[in-house]
Each structure stands twice: as structure tokens, then as C-alpha cells.
């Protein structure tokens, strides 16, 4: 709908420029939108206001020039008129909307798909939680966002790859191995205090208990002398901790994979940070930066001059201890992404990584890539409430609300949908009781019930021997509510493209809520299956299209479309 209006306005502007009526040195972006007020038409454009300063003409005069050019292109429109200070409002003929309805049912599951992305290779990296503990509710929001965004971009024609980056080396992994090591020693009745800065959660004890049954590790413990065990700085720790780290990492990673698969999230690739070192990609990336003159030494450490590209200070990539920083890994990782042929990269991080964005943008530029090809989405925190009252996120040290616990309580559909009801950088309040409630207050139930209601109507029609025929008289759909529903259905492809361009899948939940609301209202106000066969066929034709769009949209969100509730 917007595309057709935009094309018409462009044609008129090009014609006006050719005739010398307007200068229009370069065609601007044509602003078109669906007005909130129905009296303003189906589509409205403020192009005349946008051109006024460049043309040095009043917006109304420019609007009249455009309108004159549109007159001979007005087929399909009921009216085109100027309103206010220079807005141009377009109202389509009913026949246009009936054609949209047939198009929807003709395309079916493919309705809403586009070639906007034109096969551009794009990578979405999300969750990427350190394998040092189970996924918590915040990771769940990032998982829902990353997966829905990937689905959305694929629907818009992009070649999408989902990736999980495993931070499997460094201090945190060593602390993980040592945490399990100490818990295992405690299980063997060694009186060793647990270090305060280590991982406190019950899952550490669970890993240790499982390792008790590992004969090889058990033999290592039995062969160690008590005095060496008690002194964690002795050589035995150096031999044992890497083994504990590897075992614990795999244990936690398997748990993360299980939780994500249950949540409906599957990755095309799990990428190990350690592989960057094993394959020499860190040295290669830093060598390239050194040759380009972006690295220097100071205080026995190696620095990258990110301030040359807008960062507030330069960053260390190798400490004076000769150990590389996490930033060095991130440099090599992003360099590798581009070398794998991705034209765009989307990283989904927690909001606490806000300060990390400028330095990554700087590095992308230093590596010779376009910094605009990197998009970083920062996901704000989630607060749990139950009937409006806060739920403690930590009852004692090391404990937190896991994604698994949330799924167990409210289900996958409710969790995913509610995570996607707000923009990613807005705080989200998740009401556990509301998520389970079977009422219109529950956003996912409200939308899914609309789909189930449509399925129920078709079951009723089948029981009455009513079936859709190919010769449906769509002109019988002339009620304001019916035309309003069709307009919403016609807007769906542009909702998808707009959401893909802005990287905002939450727009789909807004759209679905509005569509479901209109469907429910229509259902309560009018009978769908009537004594008039032609009218019944037309209304079933309409609601079939509504159900199809609801199903297509829910699929992007990774939420089911039940036929019974």
C-alpha cells in the first residue's frame, strides 16, 4: 500500500522536475504513513512539507502541484485530497481492498514475505552467555529477541545465520573449574572454605556430585596428598583445574542447549572463543592492525588506538603479563565474521555492555570495514512480578530465576510473546500470574484465542455443511468493521518490512494485538455464519485471511497458533 503511493509520488516529482515546475535536484525519501484518523484516508504523505524549504514555495502550493500530477494516476483511488498545511491524503477504492483479500488467500503462508533483503548475508549473534551457569530470565529475553529477529529478517528476504559465541577461556572459566574443584573436595570431606569470589549456585554442587562418579577424576583426587589439596596454589591444582573447567563447561553448555531448544531456539553455529587462538585468528587480526599502524606498546602492554575512531580512550589488547584481553578475542571474532562473508552483523548484548559499543565500532573501522555494518542491540533488564508485587530475583547468594523455571511456570508461548511486547531497550515487567491467566488481559492468550476462535468457526461451518467456494462475492464485505479488518491485513507486509528495517520485532506484537482486538469486536457484533449463504461465504473468506495473517505473524515470533483453547 505504502509502496504504491510512494511510487506514484516519485513519478509525479520526476515529471514536475522534467517540466521545470519543481527543481527537485535529487529525489527525497517520500514520507508516507497510515493516519490514525480514518477521516484522513488510508495513506497520508507530508512530502509537500518536506520539500517546502528546498523549493522555497509554500507547502500548499507544492501539494497542489503534486495533486495535479496525481489526477491522471488516480485509478484505484476513491479520492486524493489536500488537508491541513499541505498533507496529501489517499483513500483507496473498495475494489482495491477486495483484491488485497484475494491476494492474501492466494499467497497463504508466504503472505508478508518480501525481497527487501535481496539475499544479503546477515549474522545474528545472541544470548552468548558465558558457560559458567544456567540461563536466567534476562537471557530468555535476549533469546526471544534474537530468534524472532532472525525469523523476521529471513521473512524479509535476508540470508540469515544464527550464532552463539562461547566464551570458553579466561579467568571466569578458571574460576568455574576451581569452584567445582572445591565443591568436590568438600564432598570428599576436606574442610576447605569456599572462596567468596567463586560461583555460589547450587548448580556447582550438582556438577561436583556428577563428577564423583567420574572414575578418572576420582582417582586423581585419591592420589593427591592432603596438604597439596588444601593449598590451592600447589602444582596439583594446575593439573586438575583445566580438567574440571572443561568438564564443567560441557555440562553447562549442554544445559544451555537444552533450555534454548526447549525455548524454540536453534543455532546454525556454536562458535568457540578458544578456536580463535587455536586457529591463529587473534594473532592474524592483531598483526593486520599493527601493519595499519593502529597498535602501540605502553607500560609493557599492547594497546589499540581506538580514539582515532571516536572511542573515549585507547584499549589494551595484550596485558604486560602477555595474556590477551577479552577485547582481543572480540576483535578477532568480528574480523572473522566479515571474512566469512557476512555483509551485516547484529550483536545482541545486555544493557551493561553499553560502553562496549563505541570501541567495537572503532575496531570495525580500524579493520577496514564499514562501522554501519555492525548493529548492536542492547537488551534491558527484566523484573519479575506476581500479581503486581516484585519477585525476589535472588533469595541468597548465587541463586537467580532461571529461564527453565519461567518456562516451567508459564510455558514457552507466553514467555516468548511477553518478552517481545516491549522494545528491546525498554525495561520489561514480567507478571508471572498474568502470563498464565486465560483472559483478555494476557496478551498472548488474547491473540491466540483470536486464531482458535476462527478455527472454531470453520469447524462449526463444516458441521453445518458450509464450505468456501471460489466464487465468493467480496463486495458483500462493506461494513466499516470489515473494511477496517481488510485494511489491517493489507498493512501486514509493510509492518514486516518496517520491523525488519528498524530491527524491532516487538512491532509485530503491537500489530497482532490490534488485529485480534478488531476480530473479537467483529465477532461479538455480527454473526459470521448467517442464514444468507453468500454473506456467510464472504465473512468466512475474510476471517480465513485474518487467521492466516495471525498464524504467519505468530510464526515469526516463534509462538504457536492453536486451533483449540
Coordinates of C-alpha atoms in Angstrom, one line a residue, residues 86-478:
X86 CA -0.1 20.5 2.9
X87 CA -0.7 16.8 3.7
X88 CA -1.9 14.7 0.8
X89 CA -4.4 12.0 1.8
X90 CA -5.2 9.0 -0.3
X91 CA -8.3 6.8 0.0
X92 CA -8.4 3.6 -1.9
X93 CA -11.5 2.2 -3.6
X94 CA -13.2 -0.8 -2.0
X95 CA -12.2 -2.9 -5.0
X96 CA -8.6 -2.4 -4.1
X97 CA -9.2 -3.9 -0.6
X98 CA -11.1 -6.9 -2.1
X99 CA -8.1 -7.6 -4.3
X100 CA -5.9 -7.5 -1.3
X101 CA -8.1 -10.1 0.4
X102 CA -7.8 -12.4 -2.5
X103 CA -4.1 -11.9 -2.7
X104 CA -3.7 -12.9 1.0
X105 CA -5.6 -16.2 0.5
X106 CA -3.7 -16.8 -2.8
X107 CA -0.3 -16.5 -1.2
X108 CA -1.2 -18.2 2.1
X109 CA 1.9 -18.9 4.3
X110 CA 4.0 -16.8 2.0
X111 CA 1.9 -13.6 2.5
X112 CA 4.1 -11.0 4.1
X113 CA 7.4 -12.3 2.6
X114 CA 9.4 -9.9 0.6
X115 CA 12.8 -9.5 -1.2
X116 CA 13.7 -6.4 0.9
X117 CA 16.9 -8.2 2.0
X118 CA 17.8 -9.4 -1.5
X119 CA 19.7 -12.4 -0.2
X120 CA 22.1 -10.2 1.8
X121 CA 24.2 -12.3 4.2
X122 CA 23.4 -11.3 7.7
X123 CA 24.5 -12.8 11.0
X124 CA 22.6 -12.5 14.3
X125 CA 24.7 -13.4 17.4
X126 CA 22.6 -13.6 20.5
X127 CA 22.5 -14.9 24.1
X128 CA 26.2 -15.9 24.0
X129 CA 26.1 -16.3 27.8
X130 CA 29.3 -17.4 29.4
X131 CA 29.1 -21.2 30.1
X132 CA 29.6 -20.6 33.8
X133 CA 25.9 -21.0 34.9
X134 CA 22.4 -21.7 33.7
X135 CA 20.5 -19.2 31.6
X136 CA 18.5 -16.7 33.6
X137 CA 15.4 -14.7 32.7
X138 CA 17.4 -11.9 31.1
X139 CA 19.0 -14.4 28.7
X140 CA 15.5 -15.5 27.9
X141 CA 14.5 -12.0 26.7
X142 CA 17.7 -11.9 24.5
X143 CA 16.9 -15.4 23.1
X144 CA 13.3 -14.4 22.2
X145 CA 14.5 -11.2 20.6
X146 CA 17.4 -12.8 18.6
X147 CA 15.3 -15.7 17.4
X148 CA 12.3 -13.6 16.4
X149 CA 14.6 -11.0 14.7
X150 CA 16.2 -13.8 12.7
X151 CA 12.8 -15.1 11.6
X152 CA 11.8 -11.6 10.7
X153 CA 14.9 -10.9 8.7
X154 CA 14.5 -14.2 6.8
X155 CA 10.9 -13.3 6.1
X156 CA 12.1 -10.0 4.6
X157 CA 14.5 -11.8 2.2
X158 CA 17.8 -11.8 4.1
X159 CA 20.2 -14.8 4.2
X160 CA 20.3 -15.2 8.0
X161 CA 22.7 -17.2 10.2
X162 CA 22.1 -17.5 13.9
X163 CA 25.3 -17.9 16.1
X164 CA 26.2 -18.4 19.7
X165 CA 29.6 -17.2 20.8
X166 CA 31.1 -19.4 23.6
X167 CA 33.4 -17.6 25.9
X168 CA 35.3 -20.7 26.9
X169 CA 38.7 -19.3 28.0
X170 CA 39.9 -16.8 30.5
X171 CA 39.6 -16.0 34.2
X172 CA 35.9 -16.8 34.5
X173 CA 36.3 -20.2 33.1
X174 CA 39.2 -20.9 35.5
X175 CA 37.0 -19.7 38.4
X176 CA 34.3 -22.1 37.2
X177 CA 36.7 -25.0 37.3
X178 CA 38.1 -24.1 40.7
X179 CA 34.6 -23.6 42.1
X180 CA 33.6 -27.2 41.1
X181 CA 37.0 -28.4 42.3
X182 CA 36.5 -27.0 45.8
X183 CA 32.9 -28.4 46.0
X184 CA 34.2 -31.8 45.0
X185 CA 36.8 -31.7 47.7
X186 CA 34.1 -30.8 50.2
X187 CA 32.1 -33.8 49.1
X188 CA 35.2 -35.8 49.9
X189 CA 35.1 -34.4 53.5
X190 CA 38.0 -32.0 53.1
X191 CA 37.5 -29.0 55.3
X192 CA 38.1 -26.2 52.8
X193 CA 36.3 -22.9 52.9
X194 CA 34.6 -21.9 49.7
X195 CA 36.2 -18.7 48.1
X196 CA 33.8 -15.7 48.2
X197 CA 34.5 -14.6 44.6
X198 CA 33.7 -18.0 43.2
X199 CA 30.4 -19.3 41.7
X200 CA 28.0 -19.9 44.6
X201 CA 25.0 -21.5 42.9
X202 CA 23.6 -24.9 43.7
X203 CA 24.4 -26.0 40.1
X204 CA 28.1 -26.0 41.1
X205 CA 27.3 -28.7 43.7
X206 CA 25.3 -30.6 41.1
X207 CA 28.2 -30.7 38.8
X208 CA 30.5 -31.8 41.6
X209 CA 28.2 -34.6 42.6
X210 CA 28.0 -35.8 39.0
X211 CA 31.8 -35.7 38.8
X212 CA 32.1 -38.0 41.8
X213 CA 31.0 -40.8 39.5
X214 CA 33.8 -40.0 37.1
X215 CA 36.4 -42.6 37.9
X216 CA 39.3 -40.8 36.3
X217 CA 38.8 -37.7 38.3
X218 CA 38.1 -39.7 41.4
X219 CA 41.5 -41.4 41.1
X220 CA 43.2 -38.0 40.7
X221 CA 41.7 -36.9 44.0
X222 CA 42.7 -40.0 45.8
X223 CA 46.3 -39.8 44.6
X224 CA 46.7 -36.2 45.8
X225 CA 48.3 -35.6 49.2
X226 CA 46.1 -33.9 51.7
X227 CA 48.5 -31.0 52.2
X228 CA 48.6 -30.3 48.5
X229 CA 44.8 -30.4 48.2
X230 CA 44.4 -27.9 51.0
X231 CA 46.9 -25.5 49.4
X232 CA 45.2 -24.5 46.2
X233 CA 48.4 -22.8 45.0
X234 CA 50.3 -26.0 44.7
X235 CA 51.0 -27.8 41.4
X236 CA 48.2 -30.4 41.7
X237 CA 45.7 -27.6 41.1
X238 CA 47.4 -26.7 37.8
X239 CA 47.0 -30.3 36.7
X240 CA 43.4 -30.7 37.8
X241 CA 41.7 -27.4 37.3
X242 CA 41.8 -27.4 33.4
X243 CA 40.1 -30.9 33.5
X244 CA 37.4 -29.5 35.9
X245 CA 36.9 -26.5 33.7
X246 CA 36.4 -28.5 30.6
X247 CA 34.0 -30.9 32.2
X248 CA 32.0 -28.1 33.8
X249 CA 31.9 -26.1 30.6
X250 CA 30.5 -29.0 28.6
X251 CA 28.0 -29.8 31.4
X252 CA 26.7 -26.2 31.5
X253 CA 26.7 -25.9 27.7
X254 CA 24.6 -29.0 27.3
X255 CA 22.2 -27.5 29.8
X256 CA 22.1 -24.2 27.9
X257 CA 21.5 -26.0 24.6
X258 CA 18.6 -28.0 26.2
X259 CA 17.0 -24.9 27.6
X260 CA 17.3 -23.0 24.3
X261 CA 16.0 -25.8 22.2
X262 CA 13.0 -26.2 24.6
X263 CA 12.5 -22.4 24.1
X264 CA 12.4 -23.0 20.4
X265 CA 15.8 -21.5 19.7
X266 CA 18.3 -23.3 17.4
X267 CA 21.6 -22.0 16.2
X268 CA 23.3 -22.5 12.9
X269 CA 26.7 -22.4 14.6
X270 CA 28.2 -22.5 18.1
X271 CA 31.5 -20.6 17.9
X272 CA 34.2 -21.2 20.4
X273 CA 36.4 -18.3 21.6
X274 CA 39.2 -20.8 22.2
X275 CA 39.2 -21.7 18.4
X276 CA 40.3 -18.1 17.6
X277 CA 43.6 -18.8 19.4
X278 CA 43.9 -22.4 18.2
X279 CA 43.5 -21.2 14.6
X280 CA 45.8 -18.2 15.0
X281 CA 43.0 -15.7 14.2
X282 CA 43.8 -13.5 17.1
X283 CA 47.4 -13.1 16.1
X284 CA 46.3 -12.6 12.5
X285 CA 43.8 -9.8 13.3
X286 CA 46.3 -8.0 15.6
X287 CA 49.1 -8.3 13.0
X288 CA 46.9 -6.7 10.4
X289 CA 46.1 -3.8 12.8
X290 CA 49.8 -3.4 13.6
X291 CA 50.6 -3.2 9.9
X292 CA 48.0 -0.5 9.6
X293 CA 49.6 1.5 12.4
X294 CA 46.8 1.1 15.0
X295 CA 48.7 -0.8 17.7
X296 CA 51.4 0.6 20.0
X297 CA 53.2 -0.5 23.2
X298 CA 52.9 1.3 26.6
X299 CA 53.8 0.2 30.1
X300 CA 54.8 -3.2 28.7
X301 CA 51.2 -3.7 27.3
X302 CA 49.9 -3.7 23.8
X303 CA 47.2 -1.1 23.0
X304 CA 44.9 -0.4 20.1
X305 CA 44.3 3.3 19.2
X306 CA 40.5 3.3 19.1
X307 CA 40.4 7.0 19.9
X308 CA 41.2 7.6 16.3
X309 CA 37.7 6.4 15.5
X310 CA 35.7 8.1 18.2
X311 CA 36.3 5.9 21.3
X312 CA 36.9 7.8 24.5
X313 CA 40.2 6.1 25.3
X314 CA 42.5 3.5 23.8
X315 CA 42.2 -0.1 24.8
X316 CA 44.5 -2.8 25.9
X317 CA 44.6 -6.0 23.8
X318 CA 47.5 -7.7 25.5
X319 CA 48.5 -7.2 29.1
X320 CA 52.0 -6.9 30.4
X321 CA 51.6 -10.5 31.6
X322 CA 51.5 -11.5 27.9
X323 CA 47.8 -12.6 28.3
X324 CA 45.3 -11.3 25.8
X325 CA 42.2 -9.4 26.9
X326 CA 38.6 -10.3 26.0
X327 CA 38.7 -7.4 23.7
X328 CA 41.5 -9.0 21.6
X329 CA 39.2 -12.0 21.2
X330 CA 36.3 -9.8 20.2
X331 CA 38.5 -8.1 17.6
X332 CA 39.4 -11.4 16.0
X333 CA 35.9 -12.7 16.2
X334 CA 34.3 -9.8 14.4
X335 CA 37.1 -9.8 11.8
X336 CA 36.3 -13.5 11.3
X337 CA 32.6 -12.7 10.8
X338 CA 33.3 -10.3 7.9
X339 CA 35.8 -12.7 6.4
X340 CA 33.1 -15.4 6.4
X341 CA 31.2 -13.1 4.0
X342 CA 28.6 -11.5 6.3
X343 CA 27.6 -8.1 4.9
X344 CA 25.8 -7.1 8.1
X345 CA 26.3 -8.2 11.7
X346 CA 23.9 -7.9 14.5
X347 CA 25.1 -8.4 18.1
X348 CA 22.5 -8.7 20.9
X349 CA 24.1 -7.8 24.3
X350 CA 22.9 -7.0 27.8
X351 CA 22.4 -3.3 28.6
X352 CA 25.5 -3.4 30.8
X353 CA 27.6 -3.6 27.6
X354 CA 26.6 -0.1 26.6
X355 CA 30.2 1.3 26.9
X356 CA 31.5 -1.5 24.7
X357 CA 29.7 -0.4 21.6
X358 CA 31.9 2.6 20.6
X359 CA 35.1 0.6 20.9
X360 CA 33.7 -2.2 18.8
X361 CA 32.5 0.3 16.2
X362 CA 36.1 1.8 16.3
X363 CA 37.6 -1.6 15.8
X364 CA 35.4 -2.4 12.8
X365 CA 36.6 0.8 11.2
X366 CA 40.2 0.1 12.0
X367 CA 39.9 -3.4 10.5
X368 CA 38.8 -1.7 7.3
X369 CA 35.1 -2.4 7.4
X370 CA 32.1 -0.1 7.4
X371 CA 31.1 0.6 11.0
X372 CA 27.5 0.9 9.9
X373 CA 27.5 -2.8 9.0
X374 CA 27.6 -3.6 12.7
X375 CA 24.3 -3.2 14.7
X376 CA 24.4 -3.7 18.4
X377 CA 21.0 -4.2 20.2
X378 CA 21.2 -3.7 24.0
X379 CA 18.6 -5.6 25.9
X380 CA 17.3 -4.1 29.1
X381 CA 16.6 -5.9 32.3
X382 CA 13.5 -7.9 33.1
X383 CA 11.8 -7.6 36.5
X384 CA 9.6 -10.4 37.7
X385 CA 6.3 -9.6 39.4
X386 CA 3.5 -11.7 40.7
X387 CA 0.1 -10.0 40.8
X388 CA 1.9 -6.7 40.8
X389 CA 4.3 -7.5 43.6
X390 CA 8.1 -7.9 42.9
X391 CA 9.5 -11.4 42.9
X392 CA 12.9 -11.7 44.5
X393 CA 15.5 -12.3 41.8
X394 CA 18.0 -13.6 44.3
X395 CA 16.9 -15.4 47.6
X396 CA 20.5 -15.9 48.6
X397 CA 24.0 -15.7 47.1
X398 CA 24.3 -17.5 43.8
X399 CA 20.6 -18.1 43.2
X400 CA 18.6 -16.4 40.5
X401 CA 15.4 -17.1 38.5
X402 CA 16.4 -19.3 35.6
X403 CA 14.8 -19.4 32.1
X404 CA 13.9 -23.0 32.7
X405 CA 11.9 -22.0 35.8
X406 CA 10.0 -19.4 33.9
X407 CA 9.2 -21.8 31.1
X408 CA 8.1 -24.5 33.6
X409 CA 5.7 -22.0 35.2
X410 CA 4.2 -20.1 32.2
X411 CA 5.1 -22.1 29.1
X412 CA 7.2 -21.3 26.0
X413 CA 4.5 -19.3 24.1
X414 CA 3.7 -16.9 26.9
X415 CA 7.3 -16.3 27.8
X416 CA 8.4 -15.6 24.2
X417 CA 5.4 -13.4 23.4
X418 CA 5.7 -11.3 26.6
X419 CA 9.4 -10.9 26.1
X420 CA 8.6 -9.4 22.7
X421 CA 5.9 -7.0 23.8
X422 CA 8.3 -4.2 24.5
X423 CA 11.1 -2.6 22.6
X424 CA 14.4 -4.3 23.5
X425 CA 15.9 -1.2 25.1
X426 CA 12.9 -0.6 27.4
X427 CA 12.6 -2.1 30.8
X428 CA 10.2 -5.1 30.9
X429 CA 8.0 -6.1 33.8
X430 CA 7.0 -9.8 33.5
X431 CA 3.9 -10.7 35.6
X432 CA 4.0 -14.5 36.1
X433 CA 0.4 -14.8 37.1
X434 CA -0.8 -12.6 34.2
X435 CA 1.2 -14.8 31.8
X436 CA -0.8 -17.9 33.0
X437 CA -4.2 -16.2 33.0
X438 CA -6.7 -17.2 30.4
X439 CA -8.2 -13.8 29.8
X440 CA -8.0 -10.8 27.5
X441 CA -5.5 -9.3 30.0
X442 CA -3.0 -11.8 28.9
X443 CA -1.5 -10.6 25.6
X444 CA -0.6 -13.9 24.1
X445 CA -3.8 -15.6 25.2
X446 CA -5.8 -12.7 23.6
X447 CA -4.1 -13.2 20.2
X448 CA -4.0 -17.0 20.2
X449 CA -7.7 -17.1 21.2
X450 CA -8.5 -15.0 18.1
X451 CA -6.9 -17.7 16.0
X452 CA -8.6 -20.5 17.9
X453 CA -11.9 -18.7 17.5
X454 CA -11.5 -18.6 13.8
X455 CA -10.7 -22.3 13.7
X456 CA -13.8 -22.9 15.8
X457 CA -16.0 -21.0 13.3
X458 CA -14.7 -23.2 10.5
X459 CA -15.5 -26.3 12.4
X460 CA -19.0 -25.0 13.0
X461 CA -19.3 -24.2 9.3
X462 CA -18.1 -27.7 8.4
X463 CA -20.7 -29.3 10.7
X464 CA -23.4 -27.2 9.0
X465 CA -22.2 -28.3 5.6
X466 CA -20.9 -24.8 4.7
X467 CA -17.7 -24.6 2.7
X468 CA -15.9 -21.8 0.9
X469 CA -16.5 -21.6 -2.8
X470 CA -14.2 -19.9 -5.3
X471 CA -16.9 -17.5 -6.4
X472 CA -17.1 -15.6 -3.2
X473 CA -18.8 -12.2 -3.6
X474 CA -16.4 -10.0 -1.7
X475 CA -18.4 -6.9 -2.4
X476 CA -20.7 -8.1 0.4
X477 CA -17.9 -7.1 2.8
X478 CA -18.9 -3.5 3.0

